[in-house]
XYZ file of C-alpha atoms in Angstrom:
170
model
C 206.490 64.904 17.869
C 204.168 62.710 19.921
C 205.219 61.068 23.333
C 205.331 57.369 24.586
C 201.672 55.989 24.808
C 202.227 55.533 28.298
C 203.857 58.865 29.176
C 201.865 61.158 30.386
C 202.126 65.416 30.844
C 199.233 67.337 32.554
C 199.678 70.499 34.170
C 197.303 72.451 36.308
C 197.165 76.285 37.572
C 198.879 76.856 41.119
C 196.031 79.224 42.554
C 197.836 82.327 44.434
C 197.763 81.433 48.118
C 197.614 77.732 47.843
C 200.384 75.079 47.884
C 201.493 73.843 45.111
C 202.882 70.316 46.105
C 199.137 69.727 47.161
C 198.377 70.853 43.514
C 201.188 68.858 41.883
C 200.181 65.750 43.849
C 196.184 65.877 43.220
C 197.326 65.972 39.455
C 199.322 62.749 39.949
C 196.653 61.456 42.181
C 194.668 61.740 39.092
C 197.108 60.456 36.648
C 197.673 57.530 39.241
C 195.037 55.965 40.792
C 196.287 54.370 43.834
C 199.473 55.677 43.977
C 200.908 57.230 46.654
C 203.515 60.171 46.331
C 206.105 61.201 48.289
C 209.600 63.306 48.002
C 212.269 63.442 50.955
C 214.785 64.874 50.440
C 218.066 62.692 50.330
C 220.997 65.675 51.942
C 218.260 67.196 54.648
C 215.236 64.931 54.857
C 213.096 68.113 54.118
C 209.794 66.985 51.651
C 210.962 68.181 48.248
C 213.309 66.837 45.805
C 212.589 63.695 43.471
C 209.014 62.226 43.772
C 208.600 58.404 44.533
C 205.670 56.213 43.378
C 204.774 53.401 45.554
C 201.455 51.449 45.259
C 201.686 51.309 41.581
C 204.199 50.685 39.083
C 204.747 54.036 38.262
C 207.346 56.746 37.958
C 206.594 60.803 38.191
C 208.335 63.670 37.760
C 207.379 67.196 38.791
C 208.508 70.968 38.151
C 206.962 74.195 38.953
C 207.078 77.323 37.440
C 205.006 80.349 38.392
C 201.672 79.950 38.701
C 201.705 76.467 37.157
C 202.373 72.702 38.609
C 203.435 70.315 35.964
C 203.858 66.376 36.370
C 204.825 63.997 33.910
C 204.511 60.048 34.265
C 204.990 56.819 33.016
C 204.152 53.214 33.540
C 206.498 51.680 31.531
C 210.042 53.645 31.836
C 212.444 53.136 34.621
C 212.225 57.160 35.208
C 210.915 60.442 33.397
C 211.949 63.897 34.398
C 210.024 66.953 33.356
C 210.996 70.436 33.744
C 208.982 73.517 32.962
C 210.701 76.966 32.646
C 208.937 80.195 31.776
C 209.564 81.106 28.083
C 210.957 84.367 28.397
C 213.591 83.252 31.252
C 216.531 85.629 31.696
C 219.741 84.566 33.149
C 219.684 81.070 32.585
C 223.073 81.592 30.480
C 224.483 82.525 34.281
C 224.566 78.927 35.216
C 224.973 77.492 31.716
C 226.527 79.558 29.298
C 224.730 79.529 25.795
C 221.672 77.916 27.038
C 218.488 79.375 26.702
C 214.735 78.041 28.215
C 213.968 75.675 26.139
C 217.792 74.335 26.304
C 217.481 74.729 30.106
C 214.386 72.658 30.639
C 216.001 69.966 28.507
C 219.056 69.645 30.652
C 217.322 70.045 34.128
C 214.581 67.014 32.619
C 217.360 64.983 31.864
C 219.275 65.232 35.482
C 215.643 65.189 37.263
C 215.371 61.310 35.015
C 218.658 60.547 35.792
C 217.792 61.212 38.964
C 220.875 63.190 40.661
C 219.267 66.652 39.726
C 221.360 69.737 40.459
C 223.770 67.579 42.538
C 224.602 67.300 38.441
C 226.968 70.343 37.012
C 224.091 71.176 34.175
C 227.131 71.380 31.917
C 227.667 67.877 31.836
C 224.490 67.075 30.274
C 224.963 66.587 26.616
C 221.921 67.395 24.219
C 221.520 65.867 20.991
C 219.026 66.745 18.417
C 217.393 63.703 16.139
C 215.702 64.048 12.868
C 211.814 63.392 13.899
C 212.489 66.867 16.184
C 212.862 64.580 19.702
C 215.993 64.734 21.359
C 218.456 62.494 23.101
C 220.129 63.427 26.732
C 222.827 62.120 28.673
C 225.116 62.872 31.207
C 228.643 62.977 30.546
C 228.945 59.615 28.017
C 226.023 57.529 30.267
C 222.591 56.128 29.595
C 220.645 57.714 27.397
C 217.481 59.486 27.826
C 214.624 60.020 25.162
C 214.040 64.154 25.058
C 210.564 65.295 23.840
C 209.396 68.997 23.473
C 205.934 69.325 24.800
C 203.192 71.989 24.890
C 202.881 73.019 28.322
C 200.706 76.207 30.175
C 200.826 79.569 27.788
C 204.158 81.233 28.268
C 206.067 78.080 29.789
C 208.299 75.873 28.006
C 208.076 72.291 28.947
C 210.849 69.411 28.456
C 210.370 65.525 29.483
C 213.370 62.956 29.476
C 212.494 59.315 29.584
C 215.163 56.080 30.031
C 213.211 53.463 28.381
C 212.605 50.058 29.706
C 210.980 48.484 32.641
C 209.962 49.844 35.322
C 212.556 49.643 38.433
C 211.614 48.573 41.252
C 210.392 51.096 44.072
């Protein structure tokens, strides 16, 4: 499986004691050159939730996981989503019965591209598996998103989502 030319996945180690959206946004500092990155939160204004690329024509997604930052981007699809959930997760059949991590990351990549998140039951995410092992996502019977399995840090599985096309405006 090999993703989009222009779709990018670093990750980078979240030392103990420091914060990781300062690690998470020198990675896409990196990625993006001249970018600037921001997340506010749209139901209490706090500064987490989806990340916005202005400066550039860019989207990014982000997801933590212990220990670990992990950003995903793209200069050619109207959003990505990543998510990154530690491999030997327990409990994630709580929220969505059946699912397991890799499952999980899949979904939450999917509603962080969509771009509604967990405002999104997880259960209305529909997963769909295609031949060349990639994926396709989509909520309910909407747009669909291009799923990719991707190595991520040791221990962590790692899912990206992508809606191809252009760029949308930021």
């Amino acid at each position: 499986m090999t993703l989009p030319p222009d779709v990018r996945v670093a990750w980078r180690e979240v030392p103990p004691g420091a914060v990781r959206r300062e690690v998470s946004r020198s990675l896409l500092a990196e990625l993006l050159p001249g970018a600037d990155v921001a997340s506010r939160c749209s139901a209490c204004g706090g500064e987490h939730g989806r990340v916005r690329v202005t400066g550039v024509e860019a989207t990014a997604s982000v997801s933590y996981v212990e220990g670990w930052a992990v950003v995903a981007t793209s200069c050619s699809a109207r959003s990505v989503g990543v998510d990154a959930v530690p491999a030997e997760a327990t409990g994630i059949d709580n929220v969505l019965p059946g699912a397991d991590a890799r499952t999980w990351a899949r979904v939450e990549a999917v509603l962080k591209a969509d771009g509604r998140g967990l405002t999104v039951d997880p259960a209305r995410v529909r997963i769909e598996p295609r031949a060349d092992d990639t994926w396709v996502g989509r909520v309910d019977d909407g747009a669909p998103y291009d799923g990719y399995d991707v190595v991520g840090p040791p221990g962590v599985v790692v899912a990206v989502a992508v809606s191809p096309g252009a760029c949308a405006a930021r």
